[in-house]
Short mmCIF file of C-alpha atoms in Angstrom, two decimals:
data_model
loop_
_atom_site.label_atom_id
_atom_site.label_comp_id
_atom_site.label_asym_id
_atom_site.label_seq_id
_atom_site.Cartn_x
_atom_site.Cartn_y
_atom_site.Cartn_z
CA UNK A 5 -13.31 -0.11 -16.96
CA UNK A 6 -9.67 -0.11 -17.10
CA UNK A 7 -9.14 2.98 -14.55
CA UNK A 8 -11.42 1.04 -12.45
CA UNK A 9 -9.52 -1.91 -12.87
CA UNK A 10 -5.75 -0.02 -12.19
CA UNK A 11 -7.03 2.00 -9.48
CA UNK A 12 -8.55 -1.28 -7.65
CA UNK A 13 -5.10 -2.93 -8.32
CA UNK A 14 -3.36 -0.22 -6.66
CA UNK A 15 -5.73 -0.54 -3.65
CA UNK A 16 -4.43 -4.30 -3.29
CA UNK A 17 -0.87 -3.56 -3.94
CA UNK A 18 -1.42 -0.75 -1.34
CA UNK A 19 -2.49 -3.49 0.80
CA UNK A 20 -0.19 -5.99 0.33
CA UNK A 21 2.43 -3.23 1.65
CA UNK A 22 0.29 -2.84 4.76
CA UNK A 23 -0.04 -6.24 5.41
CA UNK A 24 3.79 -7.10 4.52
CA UNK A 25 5.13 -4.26 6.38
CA UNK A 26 4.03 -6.02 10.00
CA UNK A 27 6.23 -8.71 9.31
CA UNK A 28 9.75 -6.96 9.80
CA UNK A 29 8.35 -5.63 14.13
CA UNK A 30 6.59 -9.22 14.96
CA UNK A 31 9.03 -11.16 13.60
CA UNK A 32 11.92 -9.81 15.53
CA UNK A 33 10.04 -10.75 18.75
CA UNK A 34 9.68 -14.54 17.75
CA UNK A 35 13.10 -14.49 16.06
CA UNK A 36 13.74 -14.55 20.10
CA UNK A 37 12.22 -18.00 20.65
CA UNK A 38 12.38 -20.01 17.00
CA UNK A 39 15.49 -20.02 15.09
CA UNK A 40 15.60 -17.77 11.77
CA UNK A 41 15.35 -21.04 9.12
CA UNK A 42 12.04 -22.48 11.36
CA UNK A 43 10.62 -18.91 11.52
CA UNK A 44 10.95 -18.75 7.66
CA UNK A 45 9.50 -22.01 7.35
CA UNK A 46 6.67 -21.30 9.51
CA UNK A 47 5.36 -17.80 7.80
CA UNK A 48 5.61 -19.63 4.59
CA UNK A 49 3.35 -22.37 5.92
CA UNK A 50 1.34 -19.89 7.81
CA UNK A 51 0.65 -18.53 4.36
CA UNK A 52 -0.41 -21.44 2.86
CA UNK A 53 -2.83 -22.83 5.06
CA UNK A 54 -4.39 -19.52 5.93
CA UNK A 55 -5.13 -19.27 2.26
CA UNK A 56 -5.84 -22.67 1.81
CA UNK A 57 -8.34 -22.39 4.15
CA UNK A 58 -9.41 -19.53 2.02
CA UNK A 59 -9.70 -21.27 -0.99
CA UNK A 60 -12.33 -23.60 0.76
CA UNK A 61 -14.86 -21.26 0.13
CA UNK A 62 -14.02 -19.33 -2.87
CA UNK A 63 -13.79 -22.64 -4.73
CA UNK A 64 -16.16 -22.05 -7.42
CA UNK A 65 -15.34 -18.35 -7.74
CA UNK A 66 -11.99 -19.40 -8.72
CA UNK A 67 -12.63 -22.10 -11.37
CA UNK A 68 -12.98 -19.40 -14.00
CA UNK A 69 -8.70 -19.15 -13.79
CA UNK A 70 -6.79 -20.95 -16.32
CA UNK A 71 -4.31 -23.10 -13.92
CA UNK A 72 -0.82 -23.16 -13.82
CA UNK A 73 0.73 -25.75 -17.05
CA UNK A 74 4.21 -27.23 -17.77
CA UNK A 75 4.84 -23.89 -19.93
CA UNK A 76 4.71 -22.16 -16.11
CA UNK A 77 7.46 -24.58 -14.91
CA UNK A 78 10.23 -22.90 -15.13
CA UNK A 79 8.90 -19.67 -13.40
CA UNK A 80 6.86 -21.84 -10.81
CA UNK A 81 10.69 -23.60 -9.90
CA UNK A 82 12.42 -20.21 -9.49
CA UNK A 83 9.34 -18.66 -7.66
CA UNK A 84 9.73 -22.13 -4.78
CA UNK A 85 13.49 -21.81 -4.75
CA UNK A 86 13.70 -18.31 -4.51
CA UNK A 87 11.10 -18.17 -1.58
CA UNK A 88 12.84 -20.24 0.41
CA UNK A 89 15.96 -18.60 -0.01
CA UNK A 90 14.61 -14.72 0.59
CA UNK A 91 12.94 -15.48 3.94
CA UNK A 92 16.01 -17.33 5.33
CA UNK A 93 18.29 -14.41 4.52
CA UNK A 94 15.59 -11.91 5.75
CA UNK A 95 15.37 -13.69 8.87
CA UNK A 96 18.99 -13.86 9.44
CA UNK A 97 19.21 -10.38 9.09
CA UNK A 98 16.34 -8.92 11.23
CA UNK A 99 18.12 -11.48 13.88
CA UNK A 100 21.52 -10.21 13.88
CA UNK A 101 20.44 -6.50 12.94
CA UNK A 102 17.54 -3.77 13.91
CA UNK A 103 14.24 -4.29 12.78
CA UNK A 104 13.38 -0.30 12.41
CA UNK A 105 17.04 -1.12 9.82
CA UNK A 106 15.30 -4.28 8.09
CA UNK A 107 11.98 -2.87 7.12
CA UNK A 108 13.52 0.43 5.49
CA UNK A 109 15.83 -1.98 3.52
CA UNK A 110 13.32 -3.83 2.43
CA UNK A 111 12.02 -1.04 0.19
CA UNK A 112 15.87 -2.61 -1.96
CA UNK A 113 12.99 -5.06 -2.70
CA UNK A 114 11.69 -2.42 -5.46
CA UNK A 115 15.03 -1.61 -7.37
CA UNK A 116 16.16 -5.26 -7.75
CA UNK A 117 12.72 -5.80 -8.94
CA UNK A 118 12.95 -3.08 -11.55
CA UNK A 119 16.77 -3.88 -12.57
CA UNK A 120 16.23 -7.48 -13.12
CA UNK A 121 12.58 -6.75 -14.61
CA UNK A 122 14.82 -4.22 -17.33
CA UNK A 123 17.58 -6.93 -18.00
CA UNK A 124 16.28 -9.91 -18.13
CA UNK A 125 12.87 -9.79 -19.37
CA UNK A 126 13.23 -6.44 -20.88
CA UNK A 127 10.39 -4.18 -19.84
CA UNK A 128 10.26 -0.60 -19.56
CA UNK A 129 11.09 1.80 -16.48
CA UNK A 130 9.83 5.01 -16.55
CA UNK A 131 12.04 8.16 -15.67
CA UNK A 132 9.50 8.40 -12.57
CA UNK A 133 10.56 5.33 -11.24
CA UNK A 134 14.44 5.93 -12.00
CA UNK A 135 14.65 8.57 -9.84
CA UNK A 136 12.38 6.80 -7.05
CA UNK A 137 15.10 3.72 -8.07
CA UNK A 138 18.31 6.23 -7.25
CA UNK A 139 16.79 7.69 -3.75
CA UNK A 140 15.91 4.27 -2.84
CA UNK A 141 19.80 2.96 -3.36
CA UNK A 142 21.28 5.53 -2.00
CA UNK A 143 19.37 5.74 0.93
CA UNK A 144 19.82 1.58 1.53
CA UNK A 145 23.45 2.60 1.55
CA UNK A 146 23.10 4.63 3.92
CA UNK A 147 21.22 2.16 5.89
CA UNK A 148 24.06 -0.48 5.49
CA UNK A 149 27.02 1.44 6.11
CA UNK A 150 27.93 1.05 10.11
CA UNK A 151 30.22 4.24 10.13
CA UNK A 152 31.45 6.69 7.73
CA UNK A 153 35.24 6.50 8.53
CA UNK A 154 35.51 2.72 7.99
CA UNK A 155 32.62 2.62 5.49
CA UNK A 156 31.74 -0.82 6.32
CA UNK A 157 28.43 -2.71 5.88
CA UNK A 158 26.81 -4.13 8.64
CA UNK A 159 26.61 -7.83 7.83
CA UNK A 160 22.75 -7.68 8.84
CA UNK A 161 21.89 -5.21 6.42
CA UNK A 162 23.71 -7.40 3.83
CA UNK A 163 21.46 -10.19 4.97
CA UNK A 164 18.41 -7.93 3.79
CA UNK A 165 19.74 -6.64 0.67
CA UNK A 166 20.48 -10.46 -0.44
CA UNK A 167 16.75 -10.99 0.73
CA UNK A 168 15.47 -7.77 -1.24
CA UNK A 169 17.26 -9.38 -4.61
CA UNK A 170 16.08 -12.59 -4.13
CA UNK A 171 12.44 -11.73 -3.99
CA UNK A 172 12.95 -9.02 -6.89
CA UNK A 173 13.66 -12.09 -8.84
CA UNK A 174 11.12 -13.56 -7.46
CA UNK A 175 8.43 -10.84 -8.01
CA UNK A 176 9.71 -11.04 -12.31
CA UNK A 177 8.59 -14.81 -12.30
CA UNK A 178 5.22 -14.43 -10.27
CA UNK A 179 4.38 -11.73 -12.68
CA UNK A 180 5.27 -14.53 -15.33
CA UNK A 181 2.23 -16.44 -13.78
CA UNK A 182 0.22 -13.83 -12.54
CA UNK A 183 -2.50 -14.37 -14.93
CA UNK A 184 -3.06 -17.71 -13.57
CA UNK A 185 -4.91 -19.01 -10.21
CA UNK A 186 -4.43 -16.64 -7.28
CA UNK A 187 -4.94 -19.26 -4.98
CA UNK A 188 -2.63 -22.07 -6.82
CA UNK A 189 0.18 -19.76 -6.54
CA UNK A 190 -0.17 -18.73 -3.01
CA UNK A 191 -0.40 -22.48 -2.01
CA UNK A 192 2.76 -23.66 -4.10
CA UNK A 193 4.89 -21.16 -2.45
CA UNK A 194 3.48 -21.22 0.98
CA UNK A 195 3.68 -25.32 0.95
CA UNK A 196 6.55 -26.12 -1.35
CA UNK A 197 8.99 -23.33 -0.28
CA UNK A 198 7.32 -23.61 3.94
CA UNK A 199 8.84 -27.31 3.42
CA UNK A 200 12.16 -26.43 1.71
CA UNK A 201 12.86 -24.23 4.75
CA UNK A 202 11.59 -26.90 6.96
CA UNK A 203 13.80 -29.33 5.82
CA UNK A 204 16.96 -26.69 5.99
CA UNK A 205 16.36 -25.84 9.44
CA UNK A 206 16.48 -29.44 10.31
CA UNK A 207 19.54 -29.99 8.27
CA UNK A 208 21.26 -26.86 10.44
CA UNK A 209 20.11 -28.80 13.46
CA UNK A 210 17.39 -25.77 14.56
CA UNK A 211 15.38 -26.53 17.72
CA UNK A 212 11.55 -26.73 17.37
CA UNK A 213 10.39 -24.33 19.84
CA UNK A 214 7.33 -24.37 21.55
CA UNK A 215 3.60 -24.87 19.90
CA UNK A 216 2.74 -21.47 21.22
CA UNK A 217 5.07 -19.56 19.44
CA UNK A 218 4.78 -21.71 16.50
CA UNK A 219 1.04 -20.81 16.14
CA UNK A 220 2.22 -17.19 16.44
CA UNK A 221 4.61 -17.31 13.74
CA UNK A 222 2.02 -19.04 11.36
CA UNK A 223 -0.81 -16.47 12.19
CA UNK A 224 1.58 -13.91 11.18
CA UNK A 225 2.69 -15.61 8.43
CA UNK A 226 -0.89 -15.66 6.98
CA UNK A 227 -1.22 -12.13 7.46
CA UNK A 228 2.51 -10.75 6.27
CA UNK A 229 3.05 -13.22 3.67
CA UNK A 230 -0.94 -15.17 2.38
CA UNK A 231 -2.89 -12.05 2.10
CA UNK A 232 -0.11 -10.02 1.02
CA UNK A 233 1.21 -12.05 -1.53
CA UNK A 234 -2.43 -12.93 -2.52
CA UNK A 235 -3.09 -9.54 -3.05
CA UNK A 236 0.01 -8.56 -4.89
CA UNK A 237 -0.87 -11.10 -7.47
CA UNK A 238 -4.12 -9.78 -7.76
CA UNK A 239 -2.90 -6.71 -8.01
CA UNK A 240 0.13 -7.56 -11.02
CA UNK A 241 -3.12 -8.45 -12.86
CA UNK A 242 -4.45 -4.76 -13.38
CA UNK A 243 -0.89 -2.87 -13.66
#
């Protein structure tokens, strides 16, 4: 039962790759037409009401999950905050750098997650992972340096590697919570931190652009973000 159970969890977090790793292309199109702050607020709303919408029919199926309680607040907080934070620093950089540069830099995603998931709430890395860890850095350094004489970071790549921390923060408190609802999560971050962006981008004075590309940038925030997030929870559950 339990290889069953890791083997199907490393089917979903398989998945939630796959479906996250379309984000980086697609979102360097629309970053043409909507502003980076709207275009993080709209994949994070994207993401909620595609699962919502979800939810409306596995209602009963998931009753059997303990909900999310005041002992969850502190993780819930950081998890809104630092989701509307990661996809405005993400978006900034895909903007202002290459998006072939973003999505290898976004594998920085998986050391900050380990460091922070060492220090701070003190599990174990393997020596597996520490030398996937030190290939990993290196190679995002090479990634972010713009020439080897000056040795100077491109500011986009800096963009993503502030993103990559931000969600390996991130990733520590959802796994805090990942025992609760599936669904519950996905909606609190895809409303609550959707909204925050929303309300930053209006604050910067960001244009709304038009309804077409809005819909776009809400489909694929359903797909990059709801179902992989949804299934990376899922997926914490049975590793």
């Amino acid at each position: 039962m339990d290889k069953s159970r890791k083997f199907m969890a490393v089917i979903l977090a398989l998945l939630a790759a796959i479906f996250y790793a379309i984000n980086t292309p697609f979102s360097k199109v629309l970053l043409n037409k909507i502003p980076p702050t709207l275009m993080a607020s709209f994949l994070y709303l994207g993401a909620g009401t595609g699962v919502g919408i979800m939810y409306l029919f596995h209602r009963k199926v998931e009753e059997k999950y303990e909900k999310l309680n005041k002992a969850d607040l502190p993780y819930t907080v950081g998890m809104i905050v630092l989701d509307i934070a990661a996809p405005i620093f993400l978006m900034i950089g895909i903007n202002i750098g290459s998006a072939s540069n973003a999505s290898l830099l976004g594998n920085f995603e998986i050391v900050a997650t380990t460091i922070i998931a060492l220090l701070i709430f003190k599990e174990k890395v393997t020596s597996k992972l520490w030398i996937a860890i030190g290939f990993i850095t290196v190679s995002s350094i090479v990634l972010s340096v713009e020439g080897v004489e000056s040795f100077q970071f491109s500011l986009g790549s800096l963009f993503v590697i502030l993103a990559t921390c931000c969600w390996g923060l991130e990733n520590n408190c959802t796994r805090k919570i990942s025992d609760k609802s599936t669904y519950e999560i996905v909606l609190l971050k895809g409303f609550f931190s959707g909204s925050g962006s929303f309300i930053v981008a209006l604050i910067l004075g960001e244009r709304i652009p038009e309804i077409k590309y809005i819909i776009a940038a809400l489909l694929l925030g359903f797909v990059a973000y709801g179902l992989s997030i949804f299934m990376y929870i899922r997926a914490q559950r049975g590793i």
